[in-house]
XYZ file of C-alpha atoms in Angstrom:
566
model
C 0.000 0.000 0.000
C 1.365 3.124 -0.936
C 0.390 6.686 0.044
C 0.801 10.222 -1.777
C -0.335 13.697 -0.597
C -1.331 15.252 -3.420
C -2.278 18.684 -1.763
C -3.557 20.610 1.033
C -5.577 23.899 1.689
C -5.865 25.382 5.188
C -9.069 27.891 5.766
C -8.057 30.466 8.668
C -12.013 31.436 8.569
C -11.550 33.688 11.591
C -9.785 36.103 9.023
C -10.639 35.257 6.144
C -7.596 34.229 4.854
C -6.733 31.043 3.389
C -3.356 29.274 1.921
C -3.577 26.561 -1.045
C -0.188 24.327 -1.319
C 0.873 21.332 -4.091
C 3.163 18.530 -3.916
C 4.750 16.420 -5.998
C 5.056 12.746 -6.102
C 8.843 12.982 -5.445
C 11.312 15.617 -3.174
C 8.627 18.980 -2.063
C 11.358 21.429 -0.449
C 9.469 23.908 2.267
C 11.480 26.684 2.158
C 11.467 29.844 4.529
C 13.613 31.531 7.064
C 12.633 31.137 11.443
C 8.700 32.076 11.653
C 8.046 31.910 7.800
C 4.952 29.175 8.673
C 6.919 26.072 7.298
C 6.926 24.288 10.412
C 3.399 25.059 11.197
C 2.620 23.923 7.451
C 4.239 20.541 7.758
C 2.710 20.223 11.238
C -0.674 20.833 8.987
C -0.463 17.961 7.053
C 0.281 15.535 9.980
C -2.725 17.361 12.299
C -5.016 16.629 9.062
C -3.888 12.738 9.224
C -4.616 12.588 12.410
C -1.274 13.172 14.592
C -1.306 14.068 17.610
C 1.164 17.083 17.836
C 2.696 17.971 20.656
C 3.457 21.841 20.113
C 2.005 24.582 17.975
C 3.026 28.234 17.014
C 1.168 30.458 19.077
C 0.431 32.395 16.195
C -0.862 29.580 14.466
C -4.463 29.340 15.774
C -5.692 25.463 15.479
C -8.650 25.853 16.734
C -10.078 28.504 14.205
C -8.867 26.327 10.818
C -10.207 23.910 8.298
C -7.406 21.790 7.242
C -8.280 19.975 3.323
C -6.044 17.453 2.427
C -5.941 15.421 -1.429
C -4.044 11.726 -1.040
C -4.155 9.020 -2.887
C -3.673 5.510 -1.638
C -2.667 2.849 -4.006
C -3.580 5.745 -6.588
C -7.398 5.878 -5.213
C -8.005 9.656 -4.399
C -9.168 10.411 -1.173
C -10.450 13.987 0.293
C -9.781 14.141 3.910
C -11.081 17.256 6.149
C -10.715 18.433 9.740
C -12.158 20.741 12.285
C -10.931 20.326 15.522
C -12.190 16.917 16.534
C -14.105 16.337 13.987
C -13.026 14.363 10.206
C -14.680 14.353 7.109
C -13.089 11.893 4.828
C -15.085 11.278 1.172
C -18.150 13.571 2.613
C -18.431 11.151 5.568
C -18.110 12.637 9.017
C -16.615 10.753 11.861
C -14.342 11.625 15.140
C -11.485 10.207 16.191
C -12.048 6.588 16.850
C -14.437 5.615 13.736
C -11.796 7.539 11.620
C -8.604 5.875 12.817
C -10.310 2.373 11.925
C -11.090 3.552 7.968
C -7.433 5.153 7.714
C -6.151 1.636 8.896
C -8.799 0.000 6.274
C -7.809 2.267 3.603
C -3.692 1.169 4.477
C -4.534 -2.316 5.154
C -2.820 -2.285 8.314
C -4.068 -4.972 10.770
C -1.916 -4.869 13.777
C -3.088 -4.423 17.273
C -1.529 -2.812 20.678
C -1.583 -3.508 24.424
C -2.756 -0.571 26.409
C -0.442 0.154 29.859
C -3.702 0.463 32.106
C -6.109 -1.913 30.693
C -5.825 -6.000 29.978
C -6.833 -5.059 26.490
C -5.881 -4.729 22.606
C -6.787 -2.081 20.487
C -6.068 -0.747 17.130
C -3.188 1.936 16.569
C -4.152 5.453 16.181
C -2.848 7.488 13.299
C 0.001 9.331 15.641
C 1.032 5.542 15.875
C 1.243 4.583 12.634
C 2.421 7.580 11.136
C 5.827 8.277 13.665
C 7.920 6.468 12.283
C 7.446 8.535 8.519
C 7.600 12.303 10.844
C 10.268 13.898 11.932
C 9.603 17.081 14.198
C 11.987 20.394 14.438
C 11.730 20.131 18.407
C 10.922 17.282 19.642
C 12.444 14.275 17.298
C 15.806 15.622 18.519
C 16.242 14.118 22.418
C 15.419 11.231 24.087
C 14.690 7.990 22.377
C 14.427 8.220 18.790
C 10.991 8.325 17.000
C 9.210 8.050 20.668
C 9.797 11.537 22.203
C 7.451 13.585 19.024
C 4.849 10.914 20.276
C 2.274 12.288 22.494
C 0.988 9.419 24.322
C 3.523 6.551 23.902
C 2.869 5.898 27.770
C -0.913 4.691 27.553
C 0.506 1.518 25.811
C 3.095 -1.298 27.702
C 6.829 -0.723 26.961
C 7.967 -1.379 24.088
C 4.491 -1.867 22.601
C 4.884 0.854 20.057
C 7.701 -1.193 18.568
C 5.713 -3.628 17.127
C 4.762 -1.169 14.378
C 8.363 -0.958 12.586
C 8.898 -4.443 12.208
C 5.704 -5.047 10.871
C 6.090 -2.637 7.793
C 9.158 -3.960 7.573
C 7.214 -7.367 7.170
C 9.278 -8.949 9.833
C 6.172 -9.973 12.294
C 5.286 -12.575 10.691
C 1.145 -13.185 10.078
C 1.421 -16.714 11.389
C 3.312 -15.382 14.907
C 0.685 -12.638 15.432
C -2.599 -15.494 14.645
C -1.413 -17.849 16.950
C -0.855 -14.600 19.723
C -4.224 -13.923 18.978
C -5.389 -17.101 19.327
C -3.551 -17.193 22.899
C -5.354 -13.907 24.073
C -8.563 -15.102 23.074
C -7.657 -18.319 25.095
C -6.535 -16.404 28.271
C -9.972 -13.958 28.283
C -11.741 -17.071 28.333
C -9.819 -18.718 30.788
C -10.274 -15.648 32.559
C -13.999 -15.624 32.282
C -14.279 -19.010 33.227
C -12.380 -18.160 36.211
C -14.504 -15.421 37.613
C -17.928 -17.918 36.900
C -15.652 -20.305 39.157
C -14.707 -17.905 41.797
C -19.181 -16.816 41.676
C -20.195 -20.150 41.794
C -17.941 -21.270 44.752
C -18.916 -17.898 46.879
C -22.663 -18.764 46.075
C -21.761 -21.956 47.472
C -20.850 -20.153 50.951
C -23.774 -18.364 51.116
C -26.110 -20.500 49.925
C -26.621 -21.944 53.250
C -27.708 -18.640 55.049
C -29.453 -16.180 52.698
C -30.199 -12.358 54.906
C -32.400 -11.592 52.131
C -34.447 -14.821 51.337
C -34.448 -16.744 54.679
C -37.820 -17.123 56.618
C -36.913 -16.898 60.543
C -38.296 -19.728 62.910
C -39.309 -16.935 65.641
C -42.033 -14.444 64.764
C -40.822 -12.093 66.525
C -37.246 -12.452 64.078
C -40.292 -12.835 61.317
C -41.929 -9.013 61.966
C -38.690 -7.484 62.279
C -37.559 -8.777 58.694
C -40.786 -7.581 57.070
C -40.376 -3.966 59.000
C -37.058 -4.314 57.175
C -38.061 -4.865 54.074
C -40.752 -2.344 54.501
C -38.316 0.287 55.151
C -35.848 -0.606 52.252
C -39.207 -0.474 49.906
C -39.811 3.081 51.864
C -36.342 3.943 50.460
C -36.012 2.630 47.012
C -39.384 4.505 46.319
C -37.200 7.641 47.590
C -34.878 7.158 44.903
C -37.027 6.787 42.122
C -38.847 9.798 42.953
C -35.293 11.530 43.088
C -34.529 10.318 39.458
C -37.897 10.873 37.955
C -37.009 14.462 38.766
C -33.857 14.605 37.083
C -35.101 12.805 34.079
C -37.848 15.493 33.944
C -35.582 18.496 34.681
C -33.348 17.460 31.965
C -35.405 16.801 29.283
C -36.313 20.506 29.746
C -32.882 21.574 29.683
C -32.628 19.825 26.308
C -36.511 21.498 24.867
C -34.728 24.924 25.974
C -31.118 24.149 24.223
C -33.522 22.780 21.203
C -35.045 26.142 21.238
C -31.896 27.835 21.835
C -30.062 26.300 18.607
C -33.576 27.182 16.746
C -33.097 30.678 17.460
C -29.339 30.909 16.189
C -30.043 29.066 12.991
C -32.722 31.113 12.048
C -30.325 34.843 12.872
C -27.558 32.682 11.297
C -29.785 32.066 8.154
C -30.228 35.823 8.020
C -26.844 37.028 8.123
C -25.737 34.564 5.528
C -28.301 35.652 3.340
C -28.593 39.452 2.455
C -26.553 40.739 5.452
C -29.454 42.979 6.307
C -29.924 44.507 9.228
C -32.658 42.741 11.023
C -33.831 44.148 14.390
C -36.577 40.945 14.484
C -36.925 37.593 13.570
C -39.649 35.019 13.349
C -38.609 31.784 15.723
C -39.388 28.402 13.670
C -41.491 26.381 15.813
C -44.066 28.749 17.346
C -43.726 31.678 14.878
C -43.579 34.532 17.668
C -40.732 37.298 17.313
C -37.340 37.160 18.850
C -36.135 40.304 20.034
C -32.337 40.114 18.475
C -30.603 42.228 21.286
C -31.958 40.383 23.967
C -31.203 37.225 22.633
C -27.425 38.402 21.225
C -27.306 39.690 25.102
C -27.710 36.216 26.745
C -24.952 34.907 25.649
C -22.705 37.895 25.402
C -22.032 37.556 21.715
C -21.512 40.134 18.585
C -23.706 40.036 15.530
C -21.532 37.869 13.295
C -21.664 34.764 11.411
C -18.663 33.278 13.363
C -19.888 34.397 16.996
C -23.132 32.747 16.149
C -21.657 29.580 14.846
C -19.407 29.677 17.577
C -22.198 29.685 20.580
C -24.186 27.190 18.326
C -21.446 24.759 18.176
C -21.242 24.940 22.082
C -24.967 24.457 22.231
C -25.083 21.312 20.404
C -22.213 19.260 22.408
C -24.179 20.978 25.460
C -27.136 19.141 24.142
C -24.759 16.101 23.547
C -23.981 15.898 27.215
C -27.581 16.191 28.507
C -28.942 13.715 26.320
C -26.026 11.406 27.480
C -27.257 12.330 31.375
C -30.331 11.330 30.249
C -29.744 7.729 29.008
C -27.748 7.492 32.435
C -30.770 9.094 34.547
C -33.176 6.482 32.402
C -30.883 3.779 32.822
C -30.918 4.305 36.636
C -34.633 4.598 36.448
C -35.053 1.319 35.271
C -32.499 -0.495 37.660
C -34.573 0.986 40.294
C -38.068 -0.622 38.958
C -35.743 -3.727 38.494
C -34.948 -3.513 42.798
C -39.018 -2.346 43.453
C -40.184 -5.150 41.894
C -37.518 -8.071 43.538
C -38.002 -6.508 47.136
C -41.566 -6.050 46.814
C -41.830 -10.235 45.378
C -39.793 -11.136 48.665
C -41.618 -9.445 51.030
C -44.796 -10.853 49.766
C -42.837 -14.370 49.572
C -41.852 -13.799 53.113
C -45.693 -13.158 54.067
C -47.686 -15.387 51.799
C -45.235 -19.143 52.763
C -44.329 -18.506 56.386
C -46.168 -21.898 56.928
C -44.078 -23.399 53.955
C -41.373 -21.877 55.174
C -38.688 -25.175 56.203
C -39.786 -27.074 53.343
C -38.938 -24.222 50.943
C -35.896 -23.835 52.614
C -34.518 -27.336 52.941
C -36.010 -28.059 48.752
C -33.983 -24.885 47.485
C -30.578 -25.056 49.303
C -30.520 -29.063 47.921
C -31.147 -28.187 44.392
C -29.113 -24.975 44.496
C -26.169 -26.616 45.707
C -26.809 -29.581 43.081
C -26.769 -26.710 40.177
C -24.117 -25.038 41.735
C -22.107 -28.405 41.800
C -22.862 -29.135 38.025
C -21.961 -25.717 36.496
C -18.388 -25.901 38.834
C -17.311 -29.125 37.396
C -18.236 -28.304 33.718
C -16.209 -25.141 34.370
C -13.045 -26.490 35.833
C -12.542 -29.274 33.387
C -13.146 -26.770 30.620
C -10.473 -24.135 31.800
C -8.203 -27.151 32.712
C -8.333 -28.083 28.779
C -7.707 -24.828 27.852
C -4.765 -24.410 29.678
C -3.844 -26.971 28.205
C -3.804 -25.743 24.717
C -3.209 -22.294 25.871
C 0.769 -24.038 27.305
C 1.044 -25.564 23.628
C 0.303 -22.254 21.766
C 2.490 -20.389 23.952
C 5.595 -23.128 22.668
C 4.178 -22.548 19.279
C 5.019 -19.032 19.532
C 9.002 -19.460 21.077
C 9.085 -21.645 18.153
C 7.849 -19.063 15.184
C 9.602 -16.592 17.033
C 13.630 -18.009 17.188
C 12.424 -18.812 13.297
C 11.855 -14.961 13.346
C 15.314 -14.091 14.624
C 16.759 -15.887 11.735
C 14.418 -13.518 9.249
C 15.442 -10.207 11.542
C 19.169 -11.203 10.527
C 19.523 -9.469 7.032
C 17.783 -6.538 8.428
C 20.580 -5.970 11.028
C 23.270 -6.671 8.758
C 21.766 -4.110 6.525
C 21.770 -1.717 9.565
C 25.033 -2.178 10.436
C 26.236 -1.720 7.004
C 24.703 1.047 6.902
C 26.108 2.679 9.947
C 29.761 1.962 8.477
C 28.701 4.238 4.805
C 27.346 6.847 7.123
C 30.284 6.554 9.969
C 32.964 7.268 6.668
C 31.746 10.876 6.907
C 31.841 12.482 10.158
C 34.697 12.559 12.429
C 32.907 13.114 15.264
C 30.692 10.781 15.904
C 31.079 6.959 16.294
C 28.546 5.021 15.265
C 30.609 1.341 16.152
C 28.338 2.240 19.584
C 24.892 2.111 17.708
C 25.946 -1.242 15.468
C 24.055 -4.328 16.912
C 21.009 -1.992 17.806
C 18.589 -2.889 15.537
C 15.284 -1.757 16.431
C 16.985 -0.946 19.787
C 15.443 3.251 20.174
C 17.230 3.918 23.463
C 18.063 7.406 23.827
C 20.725 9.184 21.505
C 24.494 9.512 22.926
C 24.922 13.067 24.573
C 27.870 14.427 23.005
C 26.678 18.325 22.535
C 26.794 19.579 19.374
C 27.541 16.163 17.931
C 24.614 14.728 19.390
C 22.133 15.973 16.287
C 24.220 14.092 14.069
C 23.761 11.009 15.536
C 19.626 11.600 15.574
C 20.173 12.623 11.644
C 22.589 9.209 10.575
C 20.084 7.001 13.207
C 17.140 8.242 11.407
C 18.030 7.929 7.729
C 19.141 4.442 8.547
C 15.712 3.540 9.159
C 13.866 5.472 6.353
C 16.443 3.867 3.904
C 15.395 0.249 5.767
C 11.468 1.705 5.591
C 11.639 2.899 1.640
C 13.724 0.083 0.600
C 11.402 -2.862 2.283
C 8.200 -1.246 4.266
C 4.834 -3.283 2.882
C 3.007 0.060 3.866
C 4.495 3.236 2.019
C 3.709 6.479 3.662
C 5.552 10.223 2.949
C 8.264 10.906 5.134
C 7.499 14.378 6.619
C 10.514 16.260 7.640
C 10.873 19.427 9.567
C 14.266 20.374 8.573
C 17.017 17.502 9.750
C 19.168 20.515 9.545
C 19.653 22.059 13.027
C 20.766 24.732 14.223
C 22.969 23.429 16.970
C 24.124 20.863 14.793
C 28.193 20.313 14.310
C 28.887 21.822 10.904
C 32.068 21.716 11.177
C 32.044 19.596 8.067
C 29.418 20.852 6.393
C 30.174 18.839 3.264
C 29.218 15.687 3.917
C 26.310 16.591 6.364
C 25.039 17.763 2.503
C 26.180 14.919 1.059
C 24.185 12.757 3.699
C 21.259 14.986 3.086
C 21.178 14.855 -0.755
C 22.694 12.000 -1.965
C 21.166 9.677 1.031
C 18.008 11.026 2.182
C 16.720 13.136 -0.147
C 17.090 10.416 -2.857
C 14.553 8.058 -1.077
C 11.938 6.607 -3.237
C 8.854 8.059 -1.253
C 7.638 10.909 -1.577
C 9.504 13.811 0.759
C 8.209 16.783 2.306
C 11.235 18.525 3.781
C 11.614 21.530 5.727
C 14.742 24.120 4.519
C 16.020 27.080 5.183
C 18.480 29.241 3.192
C 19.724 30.830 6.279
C 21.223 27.214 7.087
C 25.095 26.531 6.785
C 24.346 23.646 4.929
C 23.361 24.552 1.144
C 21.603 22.159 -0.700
C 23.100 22.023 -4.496
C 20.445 20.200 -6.009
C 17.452 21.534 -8.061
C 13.967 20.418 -7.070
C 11.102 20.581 -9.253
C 9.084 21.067 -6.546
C 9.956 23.570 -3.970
C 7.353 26.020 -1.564
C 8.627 28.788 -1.172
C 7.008 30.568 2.227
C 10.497 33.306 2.680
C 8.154 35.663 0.576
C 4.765 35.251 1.786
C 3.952 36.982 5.324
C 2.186 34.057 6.497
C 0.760 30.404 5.847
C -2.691 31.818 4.391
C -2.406 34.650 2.715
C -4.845 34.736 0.243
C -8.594 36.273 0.260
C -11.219 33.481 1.201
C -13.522 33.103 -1.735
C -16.370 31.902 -2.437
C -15.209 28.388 -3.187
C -13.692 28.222 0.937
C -16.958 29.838 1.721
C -18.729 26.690 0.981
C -16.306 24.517 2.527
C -16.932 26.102 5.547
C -20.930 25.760 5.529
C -20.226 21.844 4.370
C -18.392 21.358 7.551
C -20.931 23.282 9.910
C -23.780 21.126 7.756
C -22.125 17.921 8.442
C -21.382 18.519 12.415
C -25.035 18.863 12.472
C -25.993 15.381 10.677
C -23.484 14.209 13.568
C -25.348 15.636 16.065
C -28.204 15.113 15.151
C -27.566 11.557 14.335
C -26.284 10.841 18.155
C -29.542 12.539 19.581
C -32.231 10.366 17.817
């Protein structure tokens, strides 16, 4: 699977402004002097995929942009959009979670990851699968390589993220991770069997002497029970008047946020339309007029498009969270009708078979404890076969994986080989300390100004190893290798590195420059962005064509919402 970037527009809507930028299939050179935008602008791209970055300009307001991006995947074209949390990919809107499983569908990446906190596997998110391919101005350039521009490496067990290299390298092999699988599915049902066991045997315990079910032999023991009960009933019915009042107070909230988010569409509608000035309008759903100042004067806000859309966006994940409390209130609701109606059967058990009451007894312990009995031994003897097979995978697997360290070989002798080209240039640096470190990303050698050239030789090393042999080929997306506390002191060959080595890598390049650098590059590009004469990222007039974009994305948050409040 192979990916291009084809293009990408950013929409700075808050001023109107907007900035339009092409790339080639090859080497794309960003070039522009210390606050031209070019590190915002790569950081644009990866934000659009989905990464997770870890610092912005504070010029560069996020929060305020539509980001467009054109790729192609296996030369099918794509159209990928996002505001803030939200992703539009093909006209389809989605957050987060639904869109990191289609960008994983549209790669054909099928790997999973253990999370740190949880005893559970779930599918990498796009900062994950796209590190490896991004190198970052600030933060690629300490502690361990690749992990340190990562955001959240910690939610997942060590080492976890290390999983992903090898497989695009197409060293995990498909049979190792089925049978792993296959293990884990084992375990959570060894584990499930476990906790029936450990319910079983405690209802074993109790069975015998049941507080809530057991009919006293004294009366007196008898009266006091049902006063019990009584008073737990008395309670309960507390509770479910408590709830029915927060059902009904917030499905009031949600009529006035309904009316609310009525309101703003219809001055919205109005100012999109003719710009005229309005000092009434007619409210939708009981036609009587809204008096604009009083209504602009609730919520503090100026008589714009963007102030409106603004408030309305807050008033529809407002809505979102009420109608969540809701299904929680409802939810509780019902649990409570669930505890009415088994307190209420026992008390009138407890009064209706008082003169039943031993041979009820003594007839349900016996065939409790004989269910109990059968469900216990049909549970052990399954778990113990399934540790058994679980012990025969798991030697499976230390087989498939010493066959694995044969496969891993060629890559490491291709790693140290490559150490040895790159070790030829610099004087400085001595790379015979990295050799044997395959896949090893423990933090850099600090050696001052020489450290940034170790980072820079480490990380070609594994972009030549990823655009020689990765099964999934994504962009690399540099901002700038070239550093300005990096040891030029032979300035030559840090070029040569950079143009003859990493800049002639068969996927496509985005790559961050500077003229002001001491390294020139000699090279012409065919492609090259030139931001040293533009002011800023977007710096063109937003037309009609960005106007549009804008009221797809506000259409399509509404589907969304609308779609999560049915």
């Amino acid at each position: 699977m192979e990916m291009k970037i084809k293009k990408i527009k950013i929409i700075e809507f808050e001023k109107g402004k907007f900035g339009e930028y092409f790339f080639s299939e090859g080497v794309n050179i960003i070039n522009g002097g210390n606050g031209s935008g070019k590190s915002s602008l790569i950081k644009s791209i990866m934000y659009c995929l989905g990464y997770e970055i870890k610092n912005w300009s504070t010029n560069f307001k996020v929060n305020g942009m539509i980001f467009e991006l054109n790729i192609t995947v296996n030369g099918k074209e794509y159209s990928l959009k996002r505001f803030r949390e939200y992703f539009i990919l093909n006209n389809k809107i989605m957050k987060l979670l639904e869109y990191r499983e289609k960008i994983l569908k549209c790669l054909n990446i099928k790997l999973k990851l253990s999370l740190s906190k949880a005893n559970s596997e779930v599918i990498p998110y796009p900062t994950d699968i796209l590190m490896y391919n991004y190198l970052d101005q600030d933060s690629s350039w300490d502690g361990k390589i690749f992990y340190n521009n990562h955001k959240n490496y910690s939610m997942y067990t060590k080492k976890e993220l290390e999983k992903i290299l090898p497989y695009y390298l197409g060293i995990s092999n498909d049979f190792i991770n089925e049978l792993i699988l296959k293990e884990s599915d084992l375990k959570r049902k060894s584990d499930s069997l476990k906790q029936n066991i450990e319910k079983l045997e405690y209802s074993q315990k109790i069975l015998n002497y049941d507080e809530e079910n057991k009919i006293s032999l004294d009366i007196n023991d008898f009266e006091f029970e049902i006063k019990e009960l009584e008073k737990k009933l008395k309670n309960i019915y507390n509770e479910e008047n408590i709830i029915k009042y927060k059902i009904f107070d917030t499905t009031k909230k949600i009529q006035d946020i309904d009316l609310d988010i009525r309101e703003l569409e219809v001055i919205y509608s109005e100012l999109k339309g003719k710009n005229k000035k309005m000092e009434k309008f007619i409210c939708k759903t009981c036609n009587s007029k809204i008096n604009q100042e009083m209504f602009l004067k609730k919520y503090d806000i100026e008589k714009d498009m963007y102030s409106i859309f603004s408030i309305y966006e807050l008033q529809i994940k407002e809505k979102e969270k009420l109608v969540k409390k809701l299904e929680k209130c409802t939810q509780e609701n019902e649990n409570i009708k669930k505890e009415l109606f088994k307190i209420e059967n026992i008390l009138k058990t407890k009064k209706e078979n008082i003169s039943l009451k031993e041979v009820i007894e003594s007839k349900s312990k016996i065939e409790g404890i004989k269910k109990i009995n059968e469900f216990l031994n049909k549970f052990k003897k399954e778990n113990n076969l399934i540790q058994v097979e679980i012990k025969e995978l798991s030697k499976k697997i230390r087989k498939e994986k010493d066959k694995m360290k044969i496969l891993t070989a060629e890559y490491k002798n291709k790693f140290n080989t490559l150490l040895d080209e790159i070790n030829l240039l610099f004087e400085k640096i001595d790379l015979e300390q990295m050799k044997d470190k395959f896949l090893d990303f423990s933090k850099m050698p600090d050696t001052g100004a020489a450290k940034n050239l170790y980072y820079m030789s480490i990380y070609f090393v594994y972009w030549k190893l990823l655009d020689e042999s990765s099964i999934i080929k994504i962009p690399f997306i540099l901002d700038t290798i070239i550093k300005d506390e990096m040891d030029i002191s032979n300035k030559k060959n840090i070029s040569k590195l950079i143009e003859e080595n990493v800049l002639t890598l068969e996927n496509q390049i985005i790559f961050g420059y500077t003229e002001k650098a001491n390294i020139v590059l000699k090279n012409r590009y065919n492609n090259v962005i030139d931001l040293a004469s533009k002011e800023r990222v977007c710096d063109k007039e937003i037309t009609e064509i960005e106007e549009k974009v804008l009221e797809f994305v506000q259409k399509k948050i509404k589907e969304l919402s609308n779609e999560k409040t049915k």
